[in-house]
Tab-separated table of C-alpha atoms in Angstrom:
chain	number	residue	atom	x	y	z
E	1462	MET	CA	-290.607	-138.252	-43.367
E	1463	THR	CA	-292.867	-140.625	-42.608
E	1464	VAL	CA	-295.887	-140.157	-40.277
E	1465	GLN	CA	-293.752	-143.699	-38.565
E	1466	GLY	CA	-290.650	-142.083	-39.128
E	1467	LEU	CA	-292.014	-139.356	-37.031
E	1468	ALA	CA	-293.937	-140.871	-34.155
E	1469	GLU	CA	-290.366	-142.396	-33.602
E	1470	ALA	CA	-288.430	-139.102	-33.709
E	1471	ILE	CA	-290.733	-137.551	-31.001
E	1472	ASP	CA	-290.879	-140.901	-28.848
E	1473	VAL	CA	-294.942	-141.629	-29.290
E	1474	ASN	CA	-297.369	-143.501	-31.427
E	1475	PRO	CA	-298.061	-143.608	-34.951
E	1476	LYS	CA	-301.889	-142.958	-34.911
E	1477	THR	CA	-301.487	-140.232	-32.802
E	1478	VAL	CA	-299.335	-138.356	-35.513
E	1479	GLU	CA	-302.208	-139.330	-37.894
E	1480	ARG	CA	-304.852	-137.397	-36.325
E	1481	TRP	CA	-302.757	-134.250	-35.664
E	1482	ILE	CA	-303.378	-134.294	-40.082
E	1483	THR	CA	-306.034	-136.139	-41.019
E	1484	GLN	CA	-308.528	-135.185	-37.635
E	1485	GLY	CA	-306.341	-131.856	-36.782
E	1486	LYS	CA	-305.889	-132.251	-33.159
E	1487	VAL	CA	-303.719	-130.318	-30.742
E	1488	PRO	CA	-300.902	-132.059	-29.339
E	1489	TYR	CA	-299.864	-131.901	-25.887
E	1490	ARG	CA	-297.294	-128.585	-26.149
E	1491	ARG	CA	-294.174	-130.923	-25.267
E	1492	HIS	CA	-295.060	-133.153	-28.557
E	1493	GLN	CA	-295.385	-129.553	-30.448
E	1494	TYR	CA	-292.012	-128.566	-29.699
E	1495	ALA	CA	-291.050	-131.844	-30.295
E	1496	THR	CA	-291.904	-132.148	-33.699
E	1497	ALA	CA	-291.234	-128.994	-35.170
E	1498	THR	CA	-287.364	-129.740	-33.934
E	1499	ALA	CA	-287.754	-133.050	-36.025
E	1500	LEU	CA	-289.045	-131.108	-39.107
E	1501	LYS	CA	-286.804	-128.309	-38.277
E	1502	VAL	CA	-289.717	-126.635	-38.098
E	1503	ASP	CA	-291.238	-122.940	-36.502
E	1504	VAL	CA	-293.874	-124.466	-34.389
E	1505	THR	CA	-295.713	-122.076	-35.391
E	1506	THR	CA	-295.820	-123.038	-38.993
E	1507	LEU	CA	-297.271	-125.909	-37.588
E	1508	TRP	CA	-300.210	-124.950	-35.118
E	1509	ASP	CA	-300.919	-121.425	-34.583
E	1510	ASP	CA	-302.642	-122.459	-31.263
E	1511	SER	CA	-303.086	-120.504	-28.054
E	1512	ARG	CA	-301.954	-123.190	-26.288
E	1513	THR	CA	-298.183	-122.873	-28.096
E	1514	VAL	CA	-295.504	-122.621	-25.123
E	1515	GLU	CA	-293.999	-118.634	-26.392
E	1516	SER	CA	-292.207	-118.846	-22.722
E	1517	SER	CA	-289.040	-119.798	-21.927
E	1518	ALA	CA	-289.632	-121.479	-18.691
E	1519	ASP	CA	-292.910	-123.330	-20.027
E	1520	LEU	CA	-290.579	-124.809	-22.870
E	1521	SER	CA	-288.240	-126.323	-19.903
E	1522	LYS	CA	-291.303	-127.061	-18.777
E	1523	ALA	CA	-291.725	-129.145	-22.726
E	1524	GLU	CA	-288.462	-130.539	-22.472
E	1525	ILE	CA	-288.792	-133.328	-20.293
E	1526	VAL	CA	-290.455	-136.596	-21.558
E	1527	ALA	CA	-290.991	-138.760	-18.633
E	1528	VAL	CA	-289.864	-138.596	-14.417
E	1529	TYR	CA	-289.598	-141.406	-13.139
E	1530	PRO	CA	-289.905	-141.911	-9.331
E	1531	HIS	CA	-286.955	-143.782	-8.700
E	1532	ARG	CA	-284.047	-145.041	-11.366
E	1533	HIS	CA	-284.670	-149.403	-10.790
E	1534	THR	CA	-288.048	-148.230	-12.521
E	1535	VAL	CA	-286.874	-146.894	-15.580
E	1536	PRO	CA	-287.672	-149.103	-18.513
E	1537	PRO	CA	-284.840	-151.959	-18.766
E	1538	GLY	CA	-283.592	-151.034	-22.714
E	1539	LEU	CA	-284.063	-147.123	-22.298
E	1540	TRP	CA	-280.463	-146.304	-21.555
E	1541	ARG	CA	-279.085	-148.258	-24.602
E	1542	GLU	CA	-282.288	-146.814	-26.388
E	1543	ILE	CA	-281.700	-143.412	-25.744
E	1544	TYR	CA	-277.518	-144.273	-26.984
E	1545	THR	CA	-278.385	-145.694	-29.422
E	1546	ARG	CA	-280.012	-143.239	-31.427
E	1547	ALA	CA	-277.109	-141.147	-31.013
E	1548	GLN	CA	-275.335	-138.982	-34.524
E	1549	THR	CA	-272.232	-136.994	-32.365
E	1550	ARG	CA	-271.891	-137.586	-29.136
E	1551	MET	CA	-272.147	-140.040	-26.295
E	1552	ASP	CA	-271.584	-138.247	-22.178
E	1553	VAL	CA	-271.691	-140.409	-18.942
E	1554	LEU	CA	-270.802	-138.726	-16.231
E	1555	VAL	CA	-271.134	-140.637	-12.717
E	1556	TYR	CA	-269.382	-141.852	-9.508
E	1557	SER	CA	-269.998	-145.484	-10.337
E	1558	GLY	CA	-272.765	-145.843	-12.625
E	1559	LEU	CA	-271.954	-149.757	-12.082
E	1560	PHE	CA	-275.337	-151.013	-13.650
E	1561	LEU	CA	-273.706	-149.667	-16.689
E	1562	SER	CA	-270.110	-150.325	-16.716
E	1563	GLU	CA	-271.821	-154.223	-16.303
E	1564	ASP	CA	-273.934	-154.614	-19.582
E	1565	PRO	CA	-271.750	-155.189	-22.236
E	1566	LEU	CA	-274.854	-154.787	-24.552
E	1567	PHE	CA	-273.950	-151.401	-23.854
E	1568	HIS	CA	-270.195	-151.688	-24.297
E	1569	ASP	CA	-270.618	-152.951	-27.776
E	1570	LEU	CA	-273.368	-150.522	-28.320
E	1571	MET	CA	-269.988	-147.928	-27.697
E	1572	LYS	CA	-268.346	-149.693	-29.386
E	1573	THR	CA	-270.217	-149.594	-32.874
E	1574	LYS	CA	-270.854	-145.830	-32.395
E	1575	VAL	CA	-267.208	-144.868	-32.465
E	1576	GLU	CA	-265.937	-146.364	-34.551
E	1577	ALA	CA	-269.167	-144.901	-36.599
E	1578	GLY	CA	-267.716	-141.049	-35.805
E	1579	THR	CA	-269.403	-140.930	-32.784
E	1580	GLU	CA	-267.736	-139.310	-30.176
E	1581	ALA	CA	-268.010	-140.968	-26.562
E	1582	ARG	CA	-266.029	-139.633	-22.746
E	1583	ILE	CA	-267.419	-141.534	-19.213
E	1584	LEU	CA	-266.671	-139.674	-15.964
E	1585	LEU	CA	-265.645	-141.587	-13.489
E	1586	GLY	CA	-265.071	-140.172	-9.343
E	1587	ASP	CA	-261.961	-140.161	-8.740
E	1588	PRO	CA	-261.631	-142.939	-5.975
E	1589	GLY	CA	-259.661	-141.802	-4.202
E	1590	CYS	CA	-260.636	-138.161	-3.980
E	1591	ALA	CA	-263.845	-136.106	-1.017
E	1592	ALA	CA	-266.564	-136.246	-2.980
E	1593	VAL	CA	-265.733	-140.274	-3.548
E	1594	ARG	CA	-266.017	-140.946	0.127
E	1595	GLN	CA	-268.388	-138.385	1.129
E	1596	ARG	CA	-270.911	-139.829	-1.151
E	1597	GLY	CA	-270.097	-143.032	0.602
E	1598	VAL	CA	-270.964	-141.386	3.391
E	1599	ASP	CA	-273.680	-139.954	2.274
E	1600	GLU	CA	-275.436	-143.448	0.376
E	1601	GLY	CA	-274.886	-145.585	3.681
E	1602	HIS	CA	-272.496	-147.891	2.776
E	1603	ARG	CA	-269.077	-146.057	2.370
E	1604	ILE	CA	-267.922	-148.456	-0.314
E	1605	MET	CA	-267.723	-145.917	-3.090
E	1606	ASP	CA	-264.612	-146.328	-4.092
E	1607	GLY	CA	-265.185	-150.046	-4.140
E	1608	LYS	CA	-267.387	-148.906	-6.850
E	1609	ILE	CA	-265.798	-147.444	-8.917
E	1610	ARG	CA	-263.130	-149.415	-8.806
E	1611	ASN	CA	-264.901	-152.294	-9.892
E	1612	ALA	CA	-266.586	-149.940	-13.179
E	1613	LEU	CA	-262.607	-149.102	-13.523
E	1614	LEU	CA	-262.776	-153.227	-14.130
E	1615	HIS	CA	-265.639	-154.218	-16.066
E	1616	TYR	CA	-264.647	-150.806	-18.632
E	1617	ARG	CA	-260.583	-152.211	-19.074
E	1618	PRO	CA	-261.191	-154.061	-22.957
E	1619	LEU	CA	-263.239	-150.526	-23.871
E	1620	PHE	CA	-259.649	-148.944	-22.463
E	1621	THR	CA	-257.710	-151.029	-23.952
E	1622	SER	CA	-258.892	-151.986	-27.130
E	1623	HIS	CA	-260.865	-148.139	-28.524
E	1624	PRO	CA	-258.880	-144.907	-27.580
E	1625	ASP	CA	-261.277	-142.743	-29.073
E	1626	ILE	CA	-263.578	-143.220	-25.705
E	1627	GLY	CA	-262.430	-141.222	-23.308
E	1628	PHE	CA	-262.280	-141.509	-20.168
E	1629	ARG	CA	-260.782	-139.413	-17.524
E	1630	LEU	CA	-261.697	-139.314	-13.110
E	1631	HIS	CA	-263.016	-136.427	-11.707
E	1632	ASP	CA	-263.266	-134.834	-7.713
E	1633	ALA	CA	-266.514	-132.255	-8.369
E	1634	THR	CA	-269.143	-132.553	-5.819
E	1635	LEU	CA	-272.320	-134.470	-8.285
E	1636	TYR	CA	-275.228	-133.815	-7.736
E	1637	ASN	CA	-276.885	-135.590	-10.083
E	1638	SER	CA	-275.321	-138.703	-12.282
E	1639	ILE	CA	-276.392	-137.935	-15.919
E	1640	TYR	CA	-276.793	-139.556	-19.219
E	1641	ARG	CA	-276.617	-138.013	-22.358
E	1642	SER	CA	-276.838	-138.774	-26.664
E	1643	ASP	CA	-276.755	-135.827	-28.279
E	1644	ASP	CA	-279.840	-133.860	-27.876
E	1645	GLU	CA	-281.237	-136.321	-25.420
E	1646	MET	CA	-280.830	-137.381	-21.765
E	1647	LEU	CA	-281.487	-138.849	-18.514
E	1648	VAL	CA	-280.342	-137.059	-15.085
E	1649	ASN	CA	-280.318	-139.240	-12.275
E	1650	PRO	CA	-280.744	-136.594	-9.234
E	1651	HIS	CA	-278.822	-138.068	-5.836
E	1652	VAL	CA	-280.322	-137.209	-2.671
E	1653	TYR	CA	-278.681	-137.800	0.809
E	1654	GLY	CA	-279.203	-141.161	2.217
E	1655	ILE	CA	-280.291	-143.260	-0.243
E	1656	GLY	CA	-277.844	-144.906	-3.612
E	1657	ALA	CA	-279.313	-143.288	-6.954
E	1658	TYR	CA	-281.306	-146.508	-7.800
E	1659	LEU	CA	-283.548	-145.480	-5.503
E	1660	ALA	CA	-283.358	-141.309	-6.406
E	1661	PRO	CA	-285.754	-140.737	-9.352
E	1662	VAL	CA	-284.830	-140.253	-12.717
E	1663	PHE	CA	-286.144	-137.094	-15.346
E	1664	HIS	CA	-285.366	-138.336	-19.625
E	1665	LEU	CA	-285.088	-134.477	-21.449
E	1666	ARG	CA	-284.950	-133.948	-25.310
E	1667	ARG	CA	-283.348	-130.835	-25.688
E	1668	LEU	CA	-285.586	-128.011	-27.236
E	1669	PRO	CA	-284.784	-124.147	-28.996
E	1670	GLY	CA	-285.131	-122.210	-26.766
E	1671	GLY	CA	-286.066	-124.079	-23.684
E	1672	GLY	CA	-282.493	-124.081	-20.490
E	1673	LEU	CA	-282.743	-127.186	-18.886
E	1674	PHE	CA	-281.769	-129.637	-21.091
E	1675	ASP	CA	-278.115	-127.416	-21.826
E	1676	THR	CA	-277.854	-126.356	-17.836
E	1677	TYR	CA	-277.322	-130.678	-17.314
E	1678	ALA	CA	-274.847	-130.385	-20.217
E	1679	ASN	CA	-272.956	-127.724	-19.372
E	1680	SER	CA	-271.699	-129.502	-16.369
E	1681	ILE	CA	-270.825	-132.274	-18.179
E	1682	GLU	CA	-268.711	-130.071	-19.259
E	1683	HIS	CA	-267.153	-128.449	-16.258
E	1684	THR	CA	-266.638	-131.466	-15.265
E	1685	TRP	CA	-264.671	-132.771	-18.112
E	1686	GLU	CA	-262.315	-129.993	-18.465
E	1687	ASN	CA	-261.510	-130.542	-14.904
E	1688	ALA	CA	-260.888	-134.159	-14.725
E	1689	ARG	CA	-257.760	-136.126	-15.550
E	1690	GLN	CA	-257.593	-139.248	-17.236
E	1691	VAL	CA	-257.218	-141.473	-16.696
E	1692	THR	CA	-254.111	-143.956	-16.248
E	1693	ASP	CA	-253.378	-147.867	-16.538
E	1694	ARG	CA	-252.293	-147.011	-12.492
E	1695	ASP	CA	-256.252	-146.472	-11.793
E	1696	ILE	CA	-257.503	-149.987	-13.816
E	1697	THR	CA	-255.060	-152.497	-12.357
E	1698	GLY	CA	-253.932	-151.277	-9.025
E	1699	ALA	CA	-250.556	-151.191	-9.711
């Protein structure tokens, strides 16, 4: 792997990687483990340092790439960027995720990825369920069901033209919206009284031995297992 390739894989400046190599600089702990994961070696092979992460608690902290105070402060292209890196899996677990359903570039990306063999799953809230109604009340607008129906309409071309993309509706009480791409994800916690765009976002990257990423990933699996297939009637209302 080249210096440039590693820098891109772990999202740091190439000059930073060069200093690790030529000057013996020791990276931050999360960069140590991100590098070890990218190179598929144990971290102690690269750095025998007193700051090496040893506990699972520290490993979980190292899985946090960035924290954004509000969803609207996340760099606009980051959502598509993490999905662009997907090789095997793309998941969206939301109530409506309307902003993503409105993005035609995301639609094109989904098509390209599934045609290349990537598994893609989109989980939206069931517009008629109690959890969706309550989330609308919690956000203070009572129109969550309408937002979901709009998202379904936006996704209709994908639903009809690309059956390999999994679409399901869930009736779960969501505490987070989760956007997963392989071993990377954006987690948007739900906060009572405000819309998701005002709530924080955590950018996570899975590390061997850490537990934070897998906790959220497991919730996607549980929700998927208990969700139902989307039908034409759900989209058209007819």
